[in-house]
C-alpha cells in the first residue's frame, strides 16, 4: 500500500526550506519529491551563467520568482579578461520574459546587460521588485529611465559598482509620482549629476526607504534636507563630503544625522573635509558598518571617528589609517568581524603611509570576532602570520596582498610558506584565501594538507612547478573556484588531476606555462566541462602544440560548448579538435 | 585620434601621466607595471590624485607662499622649487641652504606633520612625507662658533 503525504502538505513543509543546499537534498529523496520540489522552488542561484542555460533552468523550475546569475570570472575585475568575453544577460531575459511573467527579483554580477534587456525587464514582469547589478556593464541611464518609469512596485534598484554609460541625470525623474514603494536605491557608481529635486521628491514619498547610496556629485549642502525626509534609513552613502566651512551647515548636518535613529551603515565620503566629520558623531555608537575606502583623510581623523564606533562589525578603509589607527581599532572595536584595508597609492614601490604587517597583527590581537580580512600592505613576515593565525582561528576569509610581487619575509628573506601554512593549519573554517609574496611549492603542500574547507583560492606569482598545483588540486576537498596568474604551473598537474575539474565551478589560469596540446587533451578527457583557450594572438592551431596559451578558463557545464564565443576563445571539443 | 596628448597643460616638464594599455607593461619609478597587479578595482583608483597645497614660511621673508606637494617627485625637486620661489637662499657646497647675502646664515627645512609635531625634512621616504606634511617652515640659524 502506498502511503505518502498529500502534495499540499509537503509543499507547505517545503516552503520553510530555503537554502539551495537543502532544496537540492530534498529533490534527491525520490521522484515524487523531486517533482513537488521543482514546482515550488522560487529562487535559483546560477554561479556561472555558462554552466547551464535558460532552457534547462526553465524546464526544471517553472515557477521561479527570483534569479541570481554571475557571469565573468573574478579576474575580470583586474582587467585580465579581454573585452567582449561574454556573460550576456540577453538570452536569459528573453527566455524568462516568456516563461516567468511573475518574476520579481533579478540579481546579476559581472554580466553584460544592455538597455534592451532593461527595457524587457521593465515591460515583461508586472510584479518586478528588485534589480541588483553588481559590477555589470553595457547599459546606460536610458535603460534605467525605462526601469524607473515602468516598474510600478520597484523596491530595490542597486547599481553596485557597475559601469553605466551616463547620458544624463534625468532618468531619475522617470519615477512616476505614484511610485512610493522604493526601499533601497544605490546610485553611487554614477558619474553625472542626478536631478536633485526629483531625488528629493522620490525620497519624500517613499516611507519605507531603508537604504540610500548617493553618488559623488550630490553636494554636502543637500544632505540635511534629504536626510530629514528619510528617517527610516538604515544604510546611507553620502556624496562628496566637502564644502566651505560654514557653522550652520555643520549644525544642520548634525541634526539631520541625529534624526536617523536607525542608521547602522555609512559609506561614500569622497573628497572629505575633516571639519565636517563630527557631523556623524551622533550616529557612531550605533554604526555596525563603515566604508571609508574613498575617504582621503589622515590617520588622526580616522582615529577620532573610529574610536567612537564601539559597535562596529565591518570597516573598509584606506591605508591612511596606518598602524596607529589599527591599534586604536583593536582597542575600541571589539565586535569587529570584517576589515578591509585598501591601498591609497598602489603603484608606487615607496610606502606613502606607515602601514605595515603590525596593524593587522594588532587587530587580530584585539578583535576576537575577526572573520574576514582583505589587507594590502608592503611588507609581511612569517612571524606576523603565525601570530595572526594564533589570534584569529575563526577566520573565514583571508586575502592578503603584499604589493610587491614575490616579496619575501622582510625580516628573514625567507619565503612566506610557513606563515600561510600556519594560517591554513589554525584556521579550520577558512573558505577563501588569497596568497601573495614570495612562495615556493611548500605553501601549496600545507594548503593541500590542511585547507579542507577552502572553497576559493587566488594565486599570483607563486610556486616553483607543477607539484604546487598538484598539491592544491589533490588535497583541497572543498575547492570550487581556483584562479591563478603568472605561476610556473604547467601541463602535468592539470592532466593528472583532470577529474578534479569536474567537481569545481571553475579554474582560471593566465600567464602560466600550459600548452595548447594539454588543453586539447583535457577537452578530450573531460565530459560536461568546457575547456576554453583564450588567446588574442590568433588561432592556437597556427602554433605548435607545445606552445603556451595565454589564458585558460575551465568550468563544468550542462550546457555544452558556448554558442556565443568571440573570435579569441576556442573551446576544446571531445574529439580533440578545435571547432572552426 | 588621441587629443589628450596634444593638449596644452600647466605642469612641470616630464611629469605626464603614462597610459597603461591592457596587455602591456610600462614603467613607473624603475619598476615595471603589470596588468592587474596589485589587484585593485578600477573605481578605487585615483583617490589620492588630489592637489596638496601647503603653506611655506621662510624666516625673514615678508609673506608666505604655497606649493603643491603632489607636483614634486623628491626632496631635491621641492628644495629647488623653494629656492626659485623665495630667491633669498641657495644651496652651498655642503648641500646646505645658505643665505645669498650672508653666507653664514643657514636655512633649516622643517615641516609640521599630521600629528602636529615639527620635524626635520628628509628622514622619511618622500611619499610618506608628502602625505603627512601640513606646512613647511625654513628656519634660520647661524651655526655657533666655538
XYZ file of C-alpha atoms in Angstrom:
726
model
C 0.000 0.000 0.000
C 1.453 3.307 -0.975
C 1.445 5.823 1.830
C 2.565 9.363 1.442
C 1.826 12.916 2.466
C -0.669 14.754 0.322
C 1.234 17.060 -2.014
C -0.140 20.180 -0.380
C 1.269 19.195 2.971
C 4.689 18.521 1.521
C 4.592 21.810 -0.345
C 3.753 23.597 2.870
C 6.655 21.928 4.646
C 8.972 22.796 1.775
C 8.047 26.444 1.961
C 10.193 26.561 5.096
C 13.170 25.099 3.313
C 15.017 27.995 1.795
C 18.633 27.213 1.054
C 19.675 25.715 -2.267
C 21.642 23.043 -0.487
C 18.611 21.833 1.443
C 16.312 22.124 -1.542
C 18.719 20.084 -3.641
C 18.821 17.441 -0.935
C 15.025 17.310 -0.827
C 14.850 16.819 -4.562
C 17.045 13.731 -4.345
C 14.799 11.821 -1.925
C 12.567 10.278 -4.546
C 10.942 11.080 -7.871
C 7.732 12.471 -6.439
C 9.608 14.738 -4.043
C 11.758 15.891 -6.960
C 8.591 16.808 -8.849
C 6.911 18.557 -5.966
C 10.073 20.442 -5.058
C 10.766 21.700 -8.534
C 7.296 23.169 -8.870
C 7.555 25.077 -5.644
C 11.133 26.328 -5.859
C 11.029 30.102 -6.048
C 14.679 31.143 -6.117
C 17.549 29.951 -8.222
C 21.236 30.845 -7.977
C 23.490 30.314 -11.006
C 27.141 30.831 -10.092
C 28.337 30.602 -13.688
C 25.970 31.677 -16.436
C 27.575 29.207 -18.864
C 27.205 26.221 -16.541
C 23.575 25.937 -17.527
C 21.235 27.686 -19.963
C 17.808 29.327 -19.727
C 16.037 26.401 -21.336
C 17.359 23.917 -18.787
C 16.552 26.240 -15.887
C 13.006 26.857 -17.067
C 12.375 23.214 -17.845
C 13.268 22.157 -14.336
C 11.914 25.119 -12.357
C 8.773 26.527 -13.942
C 7.730 28.874 -11.124
C 10.761 30.936 -10.263
C 10.307 34.378 -8.727
C 13.923 35.271 -8.015
C 17.032 34.715 -10.109
C 20.668 35.371 -9.302
C 23.283 34.923 -12.055
C 27.016 35.512 -12.226
C 28.952 35.943 -15.453
C 32.607 36.843 -15.934
C 35.402 35.249 -13.937
C 36.559 37.172 -10.864
C 39.854 38.246 -12.502
C 37.775 40.397 -14.874
C 37.803 42.922 -12.015
C 41.532 43.418 -12.650
C 41.423 43.698 -16.437
C 42.644 40.153 -17.068
C 39.570 39.099 -19.053
C 39.526 40.605 -22.551
C 36.762 42.910 -23.710
C 33.968 41.011 -25.435
C 34.492 37.807 -23.449
C 30.793 37.230 -22.848
C 28.399 36.960 -19.918
C 25.391 38.348 -21.768
C 22.148 38.648 -19.884
C 20.118 38.958 -23.076
C 19.303 35.271 -23.742
C 18.227 34.910 -20.115
C 15.843 37.830 -20.092
C 14.315 36.804 -23.415
C 13.580 33.306 -22.132
C 12.353 34.490 -18.735
C 10.078 37.111 -20.238
C 8.131 34.236 -21.785
C 8.411 31.686 -19.000
C 8.362 33.724 -15.796
C 5.826 36.542 -16.112
C 5.633 36.656 -12.318
C 9.371 37.180 -11.847
C 10.097 39.618 -9.023
C 13.835 39.734 -8.468
C 16.940 39.769 -10.654
C 20.445 39.880 -9.174
C 23.390 39.912 -11.552
C 27.127 40.042 -11.078
C 29.752 40.715 -13.772
C 27.267 40.393 -16.585
C 26.726 42.401 -19.723
C 23.293 43.990 -19.613
C 22.045 46.156 -22.478
C 19.391 48.852 -22.432
C 17.228 46.408 -24.397
C 17.495 43.956 -21.513
C 16.421 46.644 -19.071
C 13.506 47.573 -21.285
C 12.481 43.944 -21.441
C 12.600 43.676 -17.663
C 10.534 46.832 -17.344
C 7.848 45.640 -19.738
C 7.672 41.879 -19.099
C 7.393 41.434 -15.357
C 4.332 43.079 -13.797
C 5.396 42.333 -10.234
C 9.018 43.246 -10.638
C 10.554 44.403 -7.369
C 14.310 44.007 -7.099
C 17.111 44.764 -9.551
C 20.681 44.429 -8.312
C 23.514 44.778 -10.815
C 26.923 44.305 -9.281
C 29.960 45.087 -11.475
C 27.825 44.885 -14.596
C 28.214 46.893 -17.795
C 26.636 47.511 -21.173
C 23.723 49.723 -20.220
C 23.075 53.433 -19.983
C 20.922 55.792 -17.964
C 18.292 55.394 -20.716
C 17.786 51.827 -19.591
C 17.480 52.998 -16.002
C 14.843 55.523 -17.073
C 12.830 52.667 -18.532
C 13.010 50.708 -15.289
C 12.057 53.776 -13.272
C 9.114 54.585 -15.488
C 7.571 51.130 -15.801
C 8.231 49.085 -12.680
C 5.238 50.009 -10.585
C 6.266 48.177 -7.453
C 10.011 48.626 -7.584
C 11.559 48.115 -4.165
C 15.259 47.877 -4.876
C 17.457 49.406 -7.538
C 21.101 48.757 -6.694
C 23.809 49.542 -9.253
C 26.709 48.494 -7.071
C 29.982 49.333 -8.853
C 28.530 48.839 -12.340
C 29.868 50.700 -15.317
C 26.992 52.782 -16.623
C 27.005 54.936 -19.724
C 25.952 58.130 -18.078
C 23.936 60.094 -20.622
C 22.143 62.339 -18.159
C 20.839 62.547 -14.635
C 17.259 62.981 -15.824
C 16.496 59.275 -15.702
C 15.615 59.670 -12.042
C 12.715 61.939 -12.931
C 11.123 58.991 -14.710
C 9.935 57.533 -11.428
C 6.228 58.426 -11.507
C 4.680 60.394 -8.668
C 2.731 57.271 -7.820
C 5.902 55.351 -7.004
C 6.102 55.035 -3.243
C 7.477 51.532 -2.913
C 11.229 52.162 -3.024
C 13.159 50.647 -0.130
C 16.678 50.661 -1.494
C 18.436 52.881 -4.038
C 22.168 52.673 -4.749
C 23.453 55.015 -7.459
C 26.948 55.514 -6.036
C 28.668 54.369 -9.233
C 27.055 57.011 -11.466
C 29.219 59.861 -12.662
C 26.833 62.580 -13.640
C 24.587 64.769 -11.566
C 21.162 63.368 -10.911
C 18.220 65.711 -10.944
C 18.292 66.614 -7.290
C 14.738 67.874 -6.916
C 13.463 64.612 -8.401
C 15.593 62.705 -5.929
C 14.284 64.752 -3.023
C 10.668 64.210 -4.070
C 11.283 60.492 -4.554
C 12.811 60.153 -1.107
C 9.957 62.139 0.449
C 7.253 59.906 -0.943
C 8.874 56.540 -0.147
C 8.214 55.944 3.543
C 9.992 52.573 3.576
C 13.317 53.820 2.235
C 15.924 51.953 4.256
C 18.974 52.140 2.016
C 20.170 55.127 0.029
C 23.608 55.469 -1.535
C 24.174 58.711 -3.401
C 26.821 59.443 -5.982
C 29.768 61.773 -5.712
C 28.025 64.685 -7.437
C 25.457 65.189 -4.666
C 26.900 68.092 -2.685
C 27.160 68.110 1.079
C 24.790 71.082 1.366
C 21.944 68.967 0.035
C 22.302 66.243 2.617
C 20.375 67.748 5.546
C 17.186 68.221 3.501
C 17.468 64.715 2.141
C 18.120 63.044 5.474
C 15.219 64.676 7.292
C 12.955 63.227 4.607
C 14.293 59.709 5.216
C 14.128 58.967 8.943
C 13.874 55.204 8.370
C 17.316 54.950 6.799
C 19.416 52.026 7.923
C 22.173 52.405 5.317
C 23.317 55.705 3.887
C 26.028 56.651 1.418
C 26.980 60.315 1.147
C 28.130 62.124 -1.952
C 31.222 64.315 -1.908
C 31.769 65.142 1.739
C 33.231 68.584 1.290
C 32.137 72.183 1.444
C 33.429 75.556 2.575
C 33.458 75.779 6.339
C 30.086 77.140 7.455
C 28.843 76.690 11.021
C 25.182 76.486 10.054
C 25.850 73.708 7.557
C 27.679 71.746 10.206
C 24.858 72.111 12.719
C 22.254 71.240 10.066
C 24.178 68.094 9.262
C 24.494 67.147 12.915
C 20.743 67.490 13.388
C 19.976 65.646 10.186
C 22.161 62.669 11.071
C 20.851 62.644 14.614
C 17.347 62.322 13.191
C 18.201 58.998 11.530
C 17.819 56.879 14.606
C 18.072 53.562 12.783
C 21.276 54.268 10.899
C 23.639 51.302 11.004
C 25.837 51.709 7.942
C 27.616 54.676 6.367
C 29.603 54.934 3.125
C 30.506 57.435 0.391
C 32.787 60.127 1.859
C 34.534 61.229 -1.295
C 36.758 64.335 -1.014
C 36.373 64.597 2.752
C 36.878 67.891 4.540
C 37.815 66.799 8.082
C 35.934 69.659 9.723
C 32.644 68.047 8.720
C 33.365 64.612 10.108
C 31.981 65.474 13.567
C 28.559 65.705 11.945
C 28.326 61.934 12.071
C 29.488 61.574 15.663
C 25.858 61.329 16.920
C 25.321 58.130 14.952
C 28.704 56.480 15.518
C 27.743 54.403 18.521
C 25.005 52.729 16.510
C 27.080 52.002 13.422
C 27.847 48.400 12.552
C 29.339 49.133 9.130
C 31.580 51.983 7.984
C 33.022 52.299 4.500
C 35.779 54.929 4.355
C 37.512 53.368 1.375
C 37.102 56.503 -0.746
C 37.894 58.929 2.043
C 41.293 60.598 1.760
C 41.547 61.628 5.387
C 44.603 61.037 7.507
C 45.139 58.808 10.468
C 44.304 61.244 13.314
C 40.882 61.999 11.813
C 40.179 58.337 11.185
C 41.165 57.551 14.767
C 38.819 60.186 16.201
C 35.996 58.704 14.180
C 36.618 55.029 14.697
C 37.165 55.324 18.438
C 33.509 56.319 18.753
C 32.185 53.302 16.889
C 32.214 50.662 19.586
C 29.656 48.535 17.825
C 31.457 48.393 14.520
C 31.371 44.996 12.842
C 32.661 45.953 9.430
C 35.285 48.561 8.479
C 36.505 49.307 4.962
C 39.246 51.924 4.968
C 42.286 53.201 3.068
C 45.773 52.551 4.371
C 45.793 56.159 5.609
C 44.565 54.590 8.832
C 48.155 53.376 9.370
C 49.327 51.030 12.114
C 48.497 53.610 14.764
C 44.874 53.744 13.628
C 44.589 49.980 13.537
C 45.902 49.882 17.118
C 43.020 52.134 18.130
C 40.588 49.993 16.149
C 41.820 46.946 18.019
C 41.250 48.690 21.329
C 37.864 50.248 20.650
C 36.006 47.955 18.289
C 35.736 44.614 19.984
C 32.892 43.440 17.810
C 34.824 43.798 14.580
C 34.211 40.917 12.176
C 35.406 42.239 8.847
C 38.345 44.510 7.991
C 39.352 45.678 4.517
C 42.354 47.968 4.114
C 42.822 49.305 0.578
C 45.992 50.919 -0.817
C 45.884 54.682 -1.343
C 48.798 54.560 -3.748
C 49.136 51.025 -5.093
C 51.540 51.719 -7.934
C 54.472 53.184 -6.096
C 57.037 50.903 -4.553
C 57.863 53.513 -1.927
C 55.463 53.456 1.003
C 53.451 56.639 1.334
C 51.964 55.728 4.683
C 53.128 53.972 7.798
C 51.014 50.849 7.429
C 52.738 47.533 7.894
C 52.003 43.973 8.993
C 51.867 45.277 12.555
C 48.468 46.869 12.028
C 46.903 43.567 11.086
C 48.613 41.819 13.982
C 47.118 44.367 16.387
C 43.638 43.873 15.023
C 43.958 40.103 15.267
C 45.038 40.528 18.884
C 42.308 42.952 19.869
C 39.311 41.719 17.890
C 38.281 38.185 18.851
C 35.440 38.024 16.337
C 37.596 38.794 13.308
C 36.406 36.564 10.452
C 37.096 38.306 7.204
C 40.256 40.143 6.153
C 41.345 41.932 2.999
C 44.669 43.662 3.598
C 47.015 45.496 1.242
C 50.461 46.232 2.679
C 54.053 46.494 1.603
C 55.753 44.015 3.883
C 54.968 40.829 5.775
C 56.779 38.307 7.914
C 56.214 34.686 8.799
C 56.281 35.712 12.457
C 53.393 38.105 11.914
C 51.398 35.460 10.067
C 51.994 32.959 12.886
C 50.648 35.487 15.365
C 47.624 36.318 13.240
C 46.862 32.625 12.766
C 47.109 32.022 16.501
C 44.957 35.035 17.405
C 42.258 34.506 14.802
C 41.462 30.817 14.453
C 37.945 31.656 13.294
C 38.983 33.328 10.067
C 36.718 32.518 7.139
C 38.246 34.805 4.524
C 41.895 35.807 4.436
C 43.044 37.857 1.473
C 46.486 39.321 1.818
C 48.051 41.431 -0.893
C 51.688 42.338 -0.432
C 52.028 44.985 -3.076
C 55.400 43.999 -4.466
C 55.079 40.667 -6.260
C 57.227 37.859 -4.789
C 58.225 39.887 -1.736
C 59.832 37.598 0.856
C 59.637 37.742 4.660
C 61.142 41.199 5.218
C 62.978 40.080 8.381
C 64.474 36.777 7.292
C 64.232 36.997 3.474
C 62.675 33.539 3.519
C 59.553 32.582 1.595
C 56.245 33.146 3.377
C 55.327 29.460 3.095
C 55.400 28.786 6.820
C 53.295 31.830 7.647
C 50.491 30.983 5.242
C 50.860 27.381 6.335
C 50.081 28.469 9.875
C 47.003 30.294 8.622
C 45.545 27.221 6.905
C 46.515 24.937 9.741
C 44.959 27.036 12.507
C 42.001 28.492 10.687
C 39.982 25.373 10.182
C 36.937 27.177 8.838
C 38.830 29.057 6.123
C 36.723 29.250 2.959
C 38.548 31.868 0.953
C 42.286 32.562 0.661
C 44.359 34.916 -1.494
C 48.113 34.493 -1.417
C 50.917 36.916 -2.171
C 54.600 37.374 -1.510
C 57.454 35.011 -2.228
C 56.082 31.432 -2.062
C 57.508 28.057 -3.058
C 55.670 24.763 -3.654
C 55.841 24.242 0.105
C 52.947 26.576 0.801
C 50.770 24.522 -1.539
C 51.728 21.379 0.320
C 50.402 22.991 3.515
C 47.274 24.179 1.759
C 46.540 20.778 0.259
C 47.085 19.131 3.608
C 45.115 21.481 5.861
C 42.719 23.674 3.923
C 39.934 21.143 3.768
C 37.110 23.652 3.817
C 38.721 26.042 1.363
C 36.330 26.917 -1.457
C 38.130 29.708 -3.275
C 41.876 30.184 -3.769
C 43.655 33.012 -5.604
C 47.317 32.611 -6.509
C 49.685 35.067 -8.183
C 53.442 34.977 -8.859
C 53.908 31.923 -6.640
C 55.207 28.350 -6.687
C 58.033 26.556 -8.408
C 56.386 23.964 -10.634
C 53.596 21.517 -11.250
C 53.933 19.965 -7.818
C 52.476 23.088 -6.244
C 49.325 22.909 -8.339
C 49.109 19.181 -7.794
C 49.030 19.650 -4.011
C 46.098 22.025 -4.324
C 44.074 20.001 -6.787
C 44.600 16.738 -4.984
C 44.290 17.994 -1.420
C 41.636 20.709 -1.240
C 38.460 18.695 -0.887
C 36.049 21.618 -0.928
C 37.671 23.631 -3.693
C 35.164 25.264 -6.033
C 36.987 28.211 -7.571
C 40.679 28.394 -8.376
C 42.241 31.399 -10.086
C 45.920 31.527 -10.942
C 48.083 34.083 -12.731
C 51.795 34.182 -13.526
C 52.741 30.913 -11.820
C 55.062 28.205 -13.192
C 52.266 25.619 -13.264
C 52.079 23.581 -16.444
C 50.507 20.562 -18.033
C 51.377 17.741 -15.679
C 49.346 18.771 -12.648
C 46.330 19.598 -14.775
C 46.333 16.334 -16.662
C 46.966 14.273 -13.527
C 44.022 15.944 -11.749
C 41.633 16.298 -14.665
C 38.812 14.585 -12.778
C 39.015 17.217 -10.032
C 37.965 19.845 -12.546
C 34.551 18.192 -12.852
C 33.947 18.805 -9.142
C 34.730 22.528 -9.268
C 32.808 25.517 -10.543
C 35.765 26.909 -12.453
C 39.507 27.173 -12.946
C 41.229 30.251 -14.387
C 44.876 30.231 -15.402
C 46.705 33.058 -17.161
C 50.381 33.582 -17.979
C 51.194 30.023 -16.893
C 53.171 27.519 -18.989
C 50.173 25.420 -20.051
C 50.499 24.060 -23.563
C 47.886 24.008 -26.261
C 48.349 20.262 -26.598
C 47.465 19.755 -22.931
C 44.324 21.815 -23.399
C 43.243 19.613 -26.266
C 43.855 16.523 -24.144
C 41.824 17.956 -21.300
C 38.998 18.747 -23.667
C 39.005 15.117 -24.773
C 39.159 13.674 -21.273
C 36.522 15.825 -19.651
C 32.841 15.324 -20.279
C 30.466 18.117 -19.329
C 33.354 20.513 -18.814
C 34.232 23.356 -21.150
C 37.940 23.875 -21.716
C 38.262 27.345 -23.206
C 41.531 28.702 -24.519
C 41.679 32.489 -24.623
C 44.349 33.778 -26.937
C 44.371 37.201 -28.547
C 47.364 36.352 -30.747
C 45.166 34.408 -33.171
C 44.320 30.727 -33.609
C 46.455 28.365 -31.479
C 46.322 25.964 -34.428
C 48.850 28.200 -36.166
C 51.441 27.385 -33.498
C 52.920 24.061 -32.347
C 51.022 22.082 -29.695
C 53.832 22.698 -27.246
C 53.294 26.439 -27.420
C 51.898 28.008 -24.258
C 48.459 29.532 -24.365
C 47.739 32.946 -22.904
C 44.723 32.230 -20.748
C 42.628 29.229 -19.859
C 39.142 29.035 -18.380
C 37.764 25.626 -17.468
C 34.329 25.119 -15.961
C 31.762 22.402 -15.581
C 28.577 22.763 -17.544
C 25.339 21.074 -18.508
C 25.045 23.262 -21.498
C 27.760 22.064 -23.839
C 30.179 24.432 -25.573
C 29.264 28.119 -25.674
C 27.485 29.372 -28.761
C 28.412 32.999 -28.239
C 32.206 32.909 -28.065
C 34.164 35.828 -29.517
C 36.936 35.104 -32.012
C 39.670 34.916 -29.382
C 38.153 31.964 -27.453
C 38.496 28.336 -28.586
C 36.564 25.548 -26.894
C 38.431 22.238 -26.907
C 35.996 19.606 -28.037
C 35.658 15.998 -27.092
C 37.253 14.675 -30.237
C 40.409 16.604 -29.518
C 39.741 19.113 -32.260
C 39.369 22.820 -32.221
C 35.996 23.769 -33.675
C 36.149 26.204 -36.612
C 42.942 60.389 -32.676
C 44.025 60.952 -29.117
C 43.699 64.658 -28.396
C 44.811 64.406 -24.798
C 48.430 64.058 -25.781
C 48.443 67.331 -27.707
C 46.576 69.283 -25.043
C 48.351 72.270 -23.534
C 48.583 71.987 -19.785
C 50.404 73.716 -16.986
C 52.827 71.423 -15.345
C 56.460 70.628 -14.810
C 58.170 69.088 -17.798
C 58.485 65.332 -17.804
C 55.637 64.645 -15.420
C 52.937 63.496 -17.800
C 50.761 60.509 -16.993
C 51.537 57.205 -18.626
C 48.564 55.426 -20.119
C 48.561 51.717 -19.418
C 47.200 49.609 -22.267
C 45.881 46.194 -21.456
C 48.476 43.507 -22.023
C 51.433 45.897 -21.960
C 53.869 46.540 -19.186
C 55.124 50.041 -18.665
C 57.474 51.568 -16.152
C 56.958 53.850 -13.214
C 59.746 54.630 -10.818
C 62.081 51.924 -12.221
C 59.588 49.124 -11.608
C 57.648 47.541 -14.495
C 53.885 47.826 -14.057
C 51.988 44.614 -14.654
C 48.367 44.368 -15.829
C 46.015 43.777 -12.956
C 48.634 43.954 -10.216
C 48.192 44.855 -7.472
C 44.585 43.690 -7.736
C 42.723 46.966 -7.274
C 39.371 47.548 -8.994
C 39.112 50.459 -11.443
C 36.720 52.502 -9.347
C 39.172 52.511 -6.450
C 41.995 54.033 -8.447
C 42.938 57.680 -8.439
C 41.725 58.575 -4.962
C 44.969 60.213 -3.952
C 45.242 62.320 -7.053
C 44.150 65.443 -5.249
C 46.347 68.508 -5.068
C 48.182 69.008 -1.798
C 48.855 72.686 -1.377
C 50.769 73.524 1.783
C 51.939 76.865 3.137
C 55.656 77.611 3.137
C 57.089 80.121 5.610
C 60.687 81.280 5.424
C 62.104 83.170 8.419
C 62.714 86.740 7.407
C 60.572 86.615 4.281
C 57.698 89.149 4.344
C 54.992 86.768 3.174
C 54.238 83.044 2.876
C 53.883 81.031 -0.303
C 52.003 77.877 -1.195
C 53.345 74.829 -3.036
C 51.635 71.701 -4.314
C 53.499 68.725 -2.902
C 51.929 66.417 -5.485
C 53.886 68.111 -8.251
C 57.306 67.056 -6.960
C 58.841 63.633 -7.000
C 61.509 64.018 -4.336
C 63.089 66.367 -1.776
C 65.590 67.848 -4.252
C 62.834 68.968 -6.566
C 60.975 70.585 -3.689
C 64.025 72.451 -2.403
C 64.934 73.651 -5.905
C 61.417 74.978 -6.342
C 61.578 76.762 -2.977
C 64.877 78.367 -3.943
C 63.226 79.740 -7.053
C 60.094 80.894 -5.236
C 61.857 82.851 -2.497
C 65.157 83.730 -4.113
C 66.877 84.517 -0.845
C 68.828 81.346 -0.334
C 70.878 78.935 -2.352
C 72.462 75.537 -1.969
C 76.004 75.569 -0.621
C 78.783 73.116 -1.419
C 77.970 71.126 1.703
C 74.408 70.628 0.493
C 73.061 73.150 2.995
C 70.729 76.035 2.231
C 72.512 79.308 2.920
C 71.508 82.924 2.592
C 72.560 84.545 -0.667
C 73.805 87.694 1.080
C 75.109 86.356 4.383
C 76.793 83.046 3.721
C 76.873 82.053 7.390
C 73.084 82.224 7.768
C 71.670 78.754 7.280
C 68.066 77.793 6.431
C 66.955 74.536 8.009
C 63.937 72.955 6.276
C 61.309 71.764 8.739
C 57.686 70.737 8.457
C 54.641 70.212 10.647
C 53.344 66.676 10.307
C 49.797 65.446 10.746
C 50.360 64.826 14.453
C 51.284 68.499 14.915
C 54.974 67.857 15.509
C 57.730 69.905 13.849
C 60.121 67.593 12.036
C 63.349 67.960 10.100
C 62.892 67.374 6.384
C 64.403 64.305 4.840
C 64.164 61.482 7.401
C 61.275 59.580 5.862
C 60.666 58.489 2.243
C 59.372 61.304 0.045
C 55.912 59.837 -0.446
C 55.372 59.413 3.256
C 56.477 62.981 3.838
C 54.180 64.313 1.095
C 51.173 62.614 2.661
C 51.794 63.793 6.195
C 53.184 67.294 5.699
C 50.759 70.060 6.701
C 53.036 73.051 6.328
C 56.688 73.913 5.767
C 58.987 76.321 7.557
C 62.550 77.177 6.682
C 64.099 78.227 9.994
C 67.190 80.373 10.053
C 70.160 79.701 12.252
C 73.715 80.831 12.476
C 75.935 77.873 13.355
C 77.659 78.737 16.646
C 81.326 79.359 16.526
C 83.158 77.873 19.442
